[in-house]
Structure formats: C-alpha cells, structure tokens
Coordinates of C-alpha atoms in Angstrom, one line a residue:
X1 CA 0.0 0.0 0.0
X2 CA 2.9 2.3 0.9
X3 CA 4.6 1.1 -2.3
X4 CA 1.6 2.1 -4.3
X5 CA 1.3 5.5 -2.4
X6 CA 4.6 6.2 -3.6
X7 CA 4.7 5.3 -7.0
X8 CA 1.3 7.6 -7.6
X9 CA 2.9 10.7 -5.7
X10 CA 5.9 10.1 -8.2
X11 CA 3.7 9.6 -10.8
X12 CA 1.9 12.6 -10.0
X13 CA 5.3 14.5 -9.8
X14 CA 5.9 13.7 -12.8
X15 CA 3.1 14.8 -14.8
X16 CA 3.2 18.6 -13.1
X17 CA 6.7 18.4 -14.2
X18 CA 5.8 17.5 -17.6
X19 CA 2.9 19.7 -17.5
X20 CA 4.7 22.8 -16.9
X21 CA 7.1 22.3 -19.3
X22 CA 4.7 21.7 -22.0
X23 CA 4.4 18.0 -22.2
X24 CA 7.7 18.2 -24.7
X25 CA 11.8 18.1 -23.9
X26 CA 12.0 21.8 -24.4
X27 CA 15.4 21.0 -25.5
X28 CA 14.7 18.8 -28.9
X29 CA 12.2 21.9 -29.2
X30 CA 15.4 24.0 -29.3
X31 CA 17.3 21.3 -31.4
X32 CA 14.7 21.6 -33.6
X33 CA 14.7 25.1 -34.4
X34 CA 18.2 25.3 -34.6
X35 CA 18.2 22.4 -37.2
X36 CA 15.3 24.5 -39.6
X37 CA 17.2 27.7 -39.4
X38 CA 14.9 29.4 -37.0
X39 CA 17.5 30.4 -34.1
X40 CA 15.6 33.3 -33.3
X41 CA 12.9 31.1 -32.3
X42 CA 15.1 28.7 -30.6
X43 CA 16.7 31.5 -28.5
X44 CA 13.1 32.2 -27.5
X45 CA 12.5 29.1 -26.3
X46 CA 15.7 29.1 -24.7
X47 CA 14.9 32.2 -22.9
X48 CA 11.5 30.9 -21.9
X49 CA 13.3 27.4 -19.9
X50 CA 15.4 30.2 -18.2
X51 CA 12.7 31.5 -16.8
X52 CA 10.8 28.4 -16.3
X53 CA 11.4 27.5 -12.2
X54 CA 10.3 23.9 -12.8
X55 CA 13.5 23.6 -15.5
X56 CA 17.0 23.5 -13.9
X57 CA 19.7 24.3 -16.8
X58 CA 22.3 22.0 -17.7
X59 CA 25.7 22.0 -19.8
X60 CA 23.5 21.2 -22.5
X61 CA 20.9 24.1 -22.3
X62 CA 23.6 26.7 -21.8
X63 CA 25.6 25.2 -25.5
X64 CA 22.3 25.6 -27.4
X65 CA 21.7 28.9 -26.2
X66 CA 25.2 29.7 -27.4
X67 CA 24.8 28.8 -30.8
X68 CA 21.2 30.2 -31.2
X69 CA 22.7 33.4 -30.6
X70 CA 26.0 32.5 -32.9
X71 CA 23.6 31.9 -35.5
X72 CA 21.6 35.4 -34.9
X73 CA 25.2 37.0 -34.5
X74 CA 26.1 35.0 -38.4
X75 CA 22.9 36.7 -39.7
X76 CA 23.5 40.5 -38.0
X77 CA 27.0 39.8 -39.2
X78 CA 25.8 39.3 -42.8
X79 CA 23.4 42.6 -42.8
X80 CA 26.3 44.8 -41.5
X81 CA 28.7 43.3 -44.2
X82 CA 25.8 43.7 -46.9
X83 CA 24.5 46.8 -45.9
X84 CA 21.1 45.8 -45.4
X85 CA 19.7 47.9 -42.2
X86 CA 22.0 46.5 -39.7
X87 CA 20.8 46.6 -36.0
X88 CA 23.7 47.8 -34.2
X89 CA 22.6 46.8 -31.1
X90 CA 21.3 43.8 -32.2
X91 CA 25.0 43.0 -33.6
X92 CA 26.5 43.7 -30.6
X93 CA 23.8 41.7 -28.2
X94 CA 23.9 38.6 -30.0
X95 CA 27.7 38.5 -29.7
X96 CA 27.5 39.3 -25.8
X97 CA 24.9 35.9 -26.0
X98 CA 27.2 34.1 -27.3
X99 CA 29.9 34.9 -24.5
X100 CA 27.3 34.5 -21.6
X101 CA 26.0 30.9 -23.0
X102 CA 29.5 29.6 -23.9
X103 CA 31.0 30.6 -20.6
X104 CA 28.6 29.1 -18.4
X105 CA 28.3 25.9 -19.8
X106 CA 31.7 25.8 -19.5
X107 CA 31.3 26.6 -16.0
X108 CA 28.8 24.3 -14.9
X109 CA 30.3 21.6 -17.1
X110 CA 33.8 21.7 -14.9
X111 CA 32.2 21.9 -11.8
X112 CA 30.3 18.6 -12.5
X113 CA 33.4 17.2 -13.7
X114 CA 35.4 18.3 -10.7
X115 CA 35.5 14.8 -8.6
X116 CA 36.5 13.2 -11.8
X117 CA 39.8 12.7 -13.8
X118 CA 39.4 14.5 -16.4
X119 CA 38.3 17.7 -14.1
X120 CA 38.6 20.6 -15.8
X121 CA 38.6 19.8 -19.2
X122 CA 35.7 22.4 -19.9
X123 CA 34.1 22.6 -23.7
X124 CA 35.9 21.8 -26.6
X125 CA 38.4 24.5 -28.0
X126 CA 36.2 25.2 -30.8
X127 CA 34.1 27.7 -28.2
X128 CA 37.5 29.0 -27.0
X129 CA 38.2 30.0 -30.7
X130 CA 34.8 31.2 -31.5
X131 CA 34.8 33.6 -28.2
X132 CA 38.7 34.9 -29.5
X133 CA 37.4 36.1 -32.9
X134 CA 34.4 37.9 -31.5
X135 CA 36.5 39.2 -28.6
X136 CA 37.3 42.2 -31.1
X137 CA 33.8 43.3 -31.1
X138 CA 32.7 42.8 -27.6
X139 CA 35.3 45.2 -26.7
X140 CA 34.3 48.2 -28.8
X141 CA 30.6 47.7 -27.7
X142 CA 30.7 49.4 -24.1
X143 CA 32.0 52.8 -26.0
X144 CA 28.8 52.5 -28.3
X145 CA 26.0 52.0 -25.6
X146 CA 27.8 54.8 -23.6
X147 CA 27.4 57.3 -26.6
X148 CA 23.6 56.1 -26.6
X149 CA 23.1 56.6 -23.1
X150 CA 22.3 53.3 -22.2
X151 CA 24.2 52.7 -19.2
X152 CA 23.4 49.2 -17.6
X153 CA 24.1 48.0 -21.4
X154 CA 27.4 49.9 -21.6
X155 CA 28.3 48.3 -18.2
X156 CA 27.1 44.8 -19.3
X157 CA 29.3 44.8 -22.3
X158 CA 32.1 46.1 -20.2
X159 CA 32.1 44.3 -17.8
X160 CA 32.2 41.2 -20.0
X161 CA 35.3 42.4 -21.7
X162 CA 37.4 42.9 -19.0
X163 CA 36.5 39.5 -17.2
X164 CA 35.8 37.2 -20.0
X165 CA 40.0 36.8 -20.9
X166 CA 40.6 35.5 -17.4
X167 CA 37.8 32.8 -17.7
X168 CA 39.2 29.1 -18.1
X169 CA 37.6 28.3 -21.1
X170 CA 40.2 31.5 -22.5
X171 CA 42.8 31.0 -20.5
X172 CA 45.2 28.8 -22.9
X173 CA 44.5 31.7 -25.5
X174 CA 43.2 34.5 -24.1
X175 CA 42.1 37.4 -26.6
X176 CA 44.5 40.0 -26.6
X177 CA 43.2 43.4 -25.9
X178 CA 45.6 46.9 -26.2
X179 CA 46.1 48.5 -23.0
X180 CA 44.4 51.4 -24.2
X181 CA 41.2 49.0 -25.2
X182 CA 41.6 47.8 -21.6
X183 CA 41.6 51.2 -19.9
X184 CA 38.9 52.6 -21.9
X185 CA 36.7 49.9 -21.2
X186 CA 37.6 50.3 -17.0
X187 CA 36.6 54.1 -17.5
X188 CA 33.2 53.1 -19.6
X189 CA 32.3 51.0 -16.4
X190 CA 33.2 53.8 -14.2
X191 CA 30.8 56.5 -16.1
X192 CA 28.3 54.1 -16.9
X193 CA 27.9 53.2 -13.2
X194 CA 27.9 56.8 -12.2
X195 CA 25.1 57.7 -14.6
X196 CA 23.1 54.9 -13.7
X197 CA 23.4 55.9 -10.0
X198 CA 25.4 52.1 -8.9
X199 CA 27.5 54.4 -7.1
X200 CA 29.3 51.1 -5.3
X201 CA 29.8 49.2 -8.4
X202 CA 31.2 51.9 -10.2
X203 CA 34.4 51.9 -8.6
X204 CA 34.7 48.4 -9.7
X205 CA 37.7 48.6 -12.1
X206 CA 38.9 51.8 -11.3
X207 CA 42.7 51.7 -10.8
X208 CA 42.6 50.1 -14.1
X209 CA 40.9 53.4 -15.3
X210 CA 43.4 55.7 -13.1
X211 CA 46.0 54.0 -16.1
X212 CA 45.0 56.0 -18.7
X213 CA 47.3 59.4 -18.3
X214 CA 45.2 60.5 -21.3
X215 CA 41.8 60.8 -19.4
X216 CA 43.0 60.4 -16.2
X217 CA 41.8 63.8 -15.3
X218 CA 38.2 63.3 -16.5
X219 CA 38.1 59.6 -14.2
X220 CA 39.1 61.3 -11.4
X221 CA 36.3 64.2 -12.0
X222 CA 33.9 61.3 -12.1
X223 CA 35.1 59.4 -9.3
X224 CA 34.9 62.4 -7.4
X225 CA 31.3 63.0 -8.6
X226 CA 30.3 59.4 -8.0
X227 CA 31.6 59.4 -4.4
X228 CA 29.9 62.6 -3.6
X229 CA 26.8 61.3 -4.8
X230 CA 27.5 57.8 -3.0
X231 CA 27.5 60.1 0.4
X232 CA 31.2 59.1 1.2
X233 CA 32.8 62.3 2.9
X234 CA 36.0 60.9 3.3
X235 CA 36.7 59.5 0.0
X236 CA 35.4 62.2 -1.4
X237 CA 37.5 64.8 0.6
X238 CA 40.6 62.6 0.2
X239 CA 39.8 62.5 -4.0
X240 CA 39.9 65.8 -4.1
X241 CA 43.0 66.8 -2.7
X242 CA 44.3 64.3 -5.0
X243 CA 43.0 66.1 -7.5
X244 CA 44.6 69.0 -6.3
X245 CA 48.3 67.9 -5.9
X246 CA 47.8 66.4 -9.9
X247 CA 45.9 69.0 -11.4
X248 CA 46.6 72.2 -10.0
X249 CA 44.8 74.1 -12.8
X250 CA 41.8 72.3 -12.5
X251 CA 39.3 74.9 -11.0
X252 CA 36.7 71.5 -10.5
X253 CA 38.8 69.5 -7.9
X254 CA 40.1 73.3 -6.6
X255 CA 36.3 74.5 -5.9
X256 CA 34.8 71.6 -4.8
X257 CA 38.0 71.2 -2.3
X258 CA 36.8 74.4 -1.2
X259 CA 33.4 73.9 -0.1
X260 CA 34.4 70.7 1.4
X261 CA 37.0 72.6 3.7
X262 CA 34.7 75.1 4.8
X263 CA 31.7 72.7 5.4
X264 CA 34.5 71.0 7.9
X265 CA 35.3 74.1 9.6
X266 CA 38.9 73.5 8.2
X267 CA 39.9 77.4 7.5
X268 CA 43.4 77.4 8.4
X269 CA 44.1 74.1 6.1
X270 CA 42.9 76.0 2.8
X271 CA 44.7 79.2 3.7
X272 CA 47.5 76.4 3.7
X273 CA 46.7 74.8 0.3
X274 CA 46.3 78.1 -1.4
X275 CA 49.2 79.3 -0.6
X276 CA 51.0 75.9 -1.8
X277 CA 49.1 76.3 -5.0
X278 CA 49.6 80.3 -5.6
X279 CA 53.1 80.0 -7.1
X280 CA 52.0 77.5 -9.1
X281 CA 48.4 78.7 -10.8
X282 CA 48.9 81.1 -13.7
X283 CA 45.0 82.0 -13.4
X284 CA 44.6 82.7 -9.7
X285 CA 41.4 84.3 -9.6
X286 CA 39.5 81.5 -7.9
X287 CA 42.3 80.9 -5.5
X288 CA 42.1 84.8 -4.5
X289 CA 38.8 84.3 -5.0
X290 CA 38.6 81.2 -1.8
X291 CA 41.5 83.1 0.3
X292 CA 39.2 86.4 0.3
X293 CA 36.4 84.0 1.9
X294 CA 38.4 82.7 4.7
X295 CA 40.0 85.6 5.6
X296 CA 36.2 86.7 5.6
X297 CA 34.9 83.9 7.8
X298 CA 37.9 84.0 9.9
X299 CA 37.4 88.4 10.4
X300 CA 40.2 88.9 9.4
X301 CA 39.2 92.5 7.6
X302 CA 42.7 93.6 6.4
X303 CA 43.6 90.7 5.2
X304 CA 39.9 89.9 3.6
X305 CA 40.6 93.1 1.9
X306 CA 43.8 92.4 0.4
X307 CA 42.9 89.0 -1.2
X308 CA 39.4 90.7 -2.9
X309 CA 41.8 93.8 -4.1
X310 CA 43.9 90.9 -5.5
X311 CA 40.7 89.2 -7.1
X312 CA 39.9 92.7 -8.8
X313 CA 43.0 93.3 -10.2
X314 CA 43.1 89.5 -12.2
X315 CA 39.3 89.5 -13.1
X316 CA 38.0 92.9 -12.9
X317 CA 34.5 92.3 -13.5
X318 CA 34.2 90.0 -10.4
X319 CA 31.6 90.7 -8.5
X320 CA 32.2 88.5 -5.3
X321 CA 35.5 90.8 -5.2
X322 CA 32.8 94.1 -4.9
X323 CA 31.2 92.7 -2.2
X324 CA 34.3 91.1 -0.1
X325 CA 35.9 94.8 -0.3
X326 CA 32.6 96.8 0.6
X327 CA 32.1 94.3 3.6
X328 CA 35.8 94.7 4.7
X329 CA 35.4 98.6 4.2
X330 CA 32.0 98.1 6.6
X331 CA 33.9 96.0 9.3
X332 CA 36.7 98.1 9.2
X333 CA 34.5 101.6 9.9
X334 CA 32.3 99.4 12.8
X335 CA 36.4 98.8 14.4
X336 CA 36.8 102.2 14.4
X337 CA 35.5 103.8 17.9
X338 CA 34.4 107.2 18.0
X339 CA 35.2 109.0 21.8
X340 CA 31.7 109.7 23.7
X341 CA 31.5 113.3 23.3
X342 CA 32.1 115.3 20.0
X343 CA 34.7 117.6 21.8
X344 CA 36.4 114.9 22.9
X345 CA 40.1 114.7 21.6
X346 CA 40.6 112.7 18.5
X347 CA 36.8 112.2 17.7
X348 CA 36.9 114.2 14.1
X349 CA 39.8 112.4 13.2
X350 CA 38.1 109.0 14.2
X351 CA 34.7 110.6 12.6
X352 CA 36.5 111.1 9.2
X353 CA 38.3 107.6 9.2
X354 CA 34.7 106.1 9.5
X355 CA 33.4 108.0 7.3
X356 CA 36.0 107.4 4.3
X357 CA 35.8 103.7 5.4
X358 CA 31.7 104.1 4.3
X359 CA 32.3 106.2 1.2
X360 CA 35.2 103.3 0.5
X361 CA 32.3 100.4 0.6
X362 CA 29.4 102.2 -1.3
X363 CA 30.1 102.0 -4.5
X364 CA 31.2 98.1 -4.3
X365 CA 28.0 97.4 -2.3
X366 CA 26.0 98.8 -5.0
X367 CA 27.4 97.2 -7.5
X368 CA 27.4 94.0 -6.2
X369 CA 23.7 94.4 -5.5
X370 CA 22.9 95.3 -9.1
X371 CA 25.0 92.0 -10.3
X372 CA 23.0 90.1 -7.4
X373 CA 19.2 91.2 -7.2
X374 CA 18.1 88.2 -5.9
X375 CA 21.0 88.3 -2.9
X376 CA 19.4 90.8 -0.3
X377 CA 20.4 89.2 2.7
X378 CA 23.9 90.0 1.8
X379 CA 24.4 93.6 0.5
X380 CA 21.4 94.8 2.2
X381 CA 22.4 94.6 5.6
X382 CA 25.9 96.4 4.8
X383 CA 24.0 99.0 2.4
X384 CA 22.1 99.8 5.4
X385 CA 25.4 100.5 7.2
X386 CA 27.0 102.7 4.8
X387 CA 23.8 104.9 4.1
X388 CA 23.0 105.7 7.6
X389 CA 26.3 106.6 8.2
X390 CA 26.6 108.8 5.8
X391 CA 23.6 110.4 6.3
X392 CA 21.8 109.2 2.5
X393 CA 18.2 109.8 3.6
X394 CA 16.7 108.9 -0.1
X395 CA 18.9 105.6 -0.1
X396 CA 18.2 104.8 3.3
X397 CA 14.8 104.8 3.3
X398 CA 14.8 102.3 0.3
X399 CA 17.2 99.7 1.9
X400 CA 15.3 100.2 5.1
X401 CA 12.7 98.1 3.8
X402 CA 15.0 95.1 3.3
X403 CA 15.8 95.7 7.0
X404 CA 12.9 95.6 9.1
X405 CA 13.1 96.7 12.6

C-alpha cells in the first residue's frame, strides 16, 4: 500500500513536471529550431526554460543557447557586411549571448566534472576559438552604448570584456586586448555606473581606469562626482586633494576642495593649500577668490581686503571681489571707535576715518547688489550701514525696507 502511495505521488510529480514544461523536452524543441534555421525562435525558447522555475539548466541548455545566438550574430553579421539595415545593437547583443552561454556551460560543465579525472577539461576548444574572434567586437561595444546613453548596457558589455580573458575556457589563449582598449573599457564602467546611479559598483575597475594618463583627469572628476553622490565624505574629501596635488589648474577639484573645507570648519588648512598652489596657478582668480572667503569667515578684515583687491586686479569684472571689499570697508569703519563726546580729543579724526571707510564700501556694495538682485540678505544689511552713516536719507529709506526693525 505504501509502495503504491509512492509510485502515484511520483507519478503525480511527474506529470506537473511534464505539464509545466509543455508536455515536450524543451530542448529537442530547441534542437529543432536550430536544425530549420529558425534560431531566433530557438533563442526564444531558450529564454522561456530560463525563466521556467520547474526547469534546472544544464551543460547542454547553456551550449544551445550559445549557438542560437552564434547563428543570430552569423545573420547580424551578414546585414552589416551587406548593408542591409543592420541593428547595431542587435549586432553587438547577440555577440554578448554568445559569451554568456559559452561561458557558463563551461562553467557548470567543470564543476560537475570536478570529482572526476578529467576535471577541468571544460568545452571543446572550438568555443574558445569562436569567443577569441568575436572578442574584437565585444570590446568596442561598451564605448557604443555609452554614446547612446544606455548605461546598464554599456556596463554589461564592459564588464564582460574585461573579465571574459581571465575565464578558463580563455585561458590557454586569451584574446588580446591593447592596454588602451583595456583602460577605456575600465573608465566606460566607471561613467556608466555613475550615470546609472550604482554608485558602489562603479568603482569596480577603477585603478585600471586611473592608467590611462590620457583621461585620467576626466576619471578622477567622475570618481569624485560618484563618491559625492554615494554620500562618502571621506573618499570624497581625500579625491579631491588628490586632484589638487595632480591638477593644479583644475578649477573643479580646486572648488569643490573648497566647499568641502569650509563645510568641515577646516579654515586654516585651505589658507595652507592656497598658498601651496599660488606660485603654481597662472589663473589665480579662484584661489584669490577662496583666500578672500576665509579671511572673511575668519574676520580677518585687512587681510579679507587684500585678497578681494587681488581678485579685482586679475578678473576685474568680479563681482564677489565688490562685495568682499565693501564688507571689509564696513567692518573696518564698525572697528573704528568714536570717543563719547564730539569735543572729545581725536573724535573728528576718528569721525573722518569712519566716514572714508563708508564712502570706500558704497560704490562696491551697489554694484554687487545690481550684479546680485536676488541676494538681499547679503548687501542689504551692509548697504544699510553705509547709508545711515553717511547720512543718505533717499537711499536709506529704500534699503530700510530690506531691514525691518
């Protein structure tokens, strides 16, 4: 009775089995196809057992799903060569099939055959050959999905290229692939990554990348970007002063090292780099540009002065330079104390400091305000200043109403 109980519930297995997977060996369905020239509907069905949870792949699935998509890559092959509206994309996915379905039947084929003698022996060397003349392709594809702004594509492909050659189904005769093939393919996953927001992933292959002395520059602006936008302080504080000490020049790493000091509070530290990087700069505007800033945060009013004054005199039409040299002018006149009484000795001389102070700041206040409508909360306070100290009843009433009482 047991016996029979058994033998039903296998029979029973059985039939779901066969059930689900159409009553047919899905693979003489693929066989089939294949042998009637229809690999485009044998990769379908191919694609339909990999989804299929009742089907477990074997060595034998993974080799027709490589030459389904060896013949679609024959017959994208023949349209590019006869000009005959070629599918780029197409071209270039049916080659990355090929790779994906030769490589891991190899795989699963010498992990079953790892407890026996011949372990290791893999598929025959006709696949290794077939993946070595494709190779070419596979490795041009990443720059080509990058220029279309498909990113997990340009990734993919990639990806595949840089870790295909090591495989052991290449590994007697790996493909060759120049070094500068190699790098650009390590920067290609780098941007890709970053655009497509796998911020972790990204960074995959990236002292490869760092290789190129060509681009170099432009991975590092992306790293930079993509561990900024990962939320990793350090690395990205520690990037940038990288950036710094190799490009010197490069306003990017130079400005973005600036905010990054003064959201840390680290004043003193880029009063130190600027003054590393001054001799070196032939444009110093920005750097004058930062030191007038720190002296600024730091109330240091003579010296805040002296850096904007600098600022004017290499970019004259700078505006942030008008409104560091009207707010030291401002500061300076507040540090100036006026004696108690009138009659007082020294007061008109104190008085007429102040007041040239004021007269000093105006015209750099207003002009800054013009450049910066939308900035009240900067020049309005200091406007305010300057106009009731020198008495400018017309102006004063005006900026008044950016000051409420």
């Amino acid at each position: 009775m047991k016996l029979n109980v058994s033998l039903a519930a296998v029979l029973l297995i059985g039939g779901l089995l066969a059930a689900c997977k159409g009553g047919t060996d899905p693979l003489k369905e693929v066989k089939a196809a294949l042998k009637n020239k229809r690999p485009a509907e044998a990769m379908k069905l191919v694609r339909q057992m990999e989804r299929d949870t009742a089907y477990v792949p074997d060595v034998q699935y993974y080799e027709l799903g490589a030459m389904a998509a060896k013949k679609l890559y024959e017959a994208e092959n023949e349209k590019l060569y006869l000009r005959r509206n070629p599918d780029t994309t197409s071209y270039f996915a049916t080659q990355y099939d090929v790779f994906a379905y030769a490589l891991r039947a190899d795989s699963l084929q010498r992990a079953q055959q790892a407890d026996k003698k011949n372990a290791g022996a893999g598929l025959s060397g006709a696949y290794a050959t077939l993946l070595g003349r494709l190779y070419p392709n596979l490795a041009t594809a990443s720059r080509y999905f990058l220029g279309k702004e498909k990113w997990n594509e340009a990734a993919r492909y990639a990806k595949m290229t840089l870790e295909a050659r090591h495989t052991p189904l290449l590994a007697q005769r790996p493909p060759q692939l120049s070094p500068m093939l190699e790098m650009q393919n390590a920067e290609d996953y780098l941007y890709a990554g970053y655009a497509a927001g796998h911020f972790d992933e990204a960074t995959r292959y990236v002292e490869l990348a760092l290789r190129d002395s060509l681009h170099r520059s432009t991975v590092l602006h992306t790293l930079a970007l993509n561990y900024e936008a990962a939320r990793k302080p350090d690395e990205f504080f520690s990037l940038l002063k990288r950036g710094v000490r190799e490009y010197p020049d490069d306003d990017f790493f130079f400005k973005k090292l600036t905010e990054e000091h003064f959201r840390r509070n680290k004043e003193r530290e880029l009063l130190a780099c600027i003054d590393s990087l001054l001799p070196l700069r032939a444009k110093k505007a920005v750097l004058y540009d930062a030191q007038a800033e720190v002296y600024d945060r730091l109330r240091k009013d003579t010296l805040c002065l002296q850096a904007a004054q600098n600022l004017q005199k290499v970019d004259s039409g700078n505006v942030r330079a008008d409104y560091f040299i009207g707010k030291a002018y401002v500061q300076r006149a507040k540090s100036i104390l006026l004696p108690t009484s009138i009659k007082a000795p020294g007061y008109m001389k104190a008085f007429k400091a102040q007041r040239k102070c004021y007269e000093e700041a105006r015209p750099h206040l207003e002009r800054f305000r013009k450049a910066a409508p939308d900035a009240p909360r900067l020049w309005a306070p200091l406007l305010y200043d300057v106009y009731l100290n020198l008495n400018l009843g017309k102006e004063f009433e005006e900026i008044s109403k950016y000051n409420p009482v």
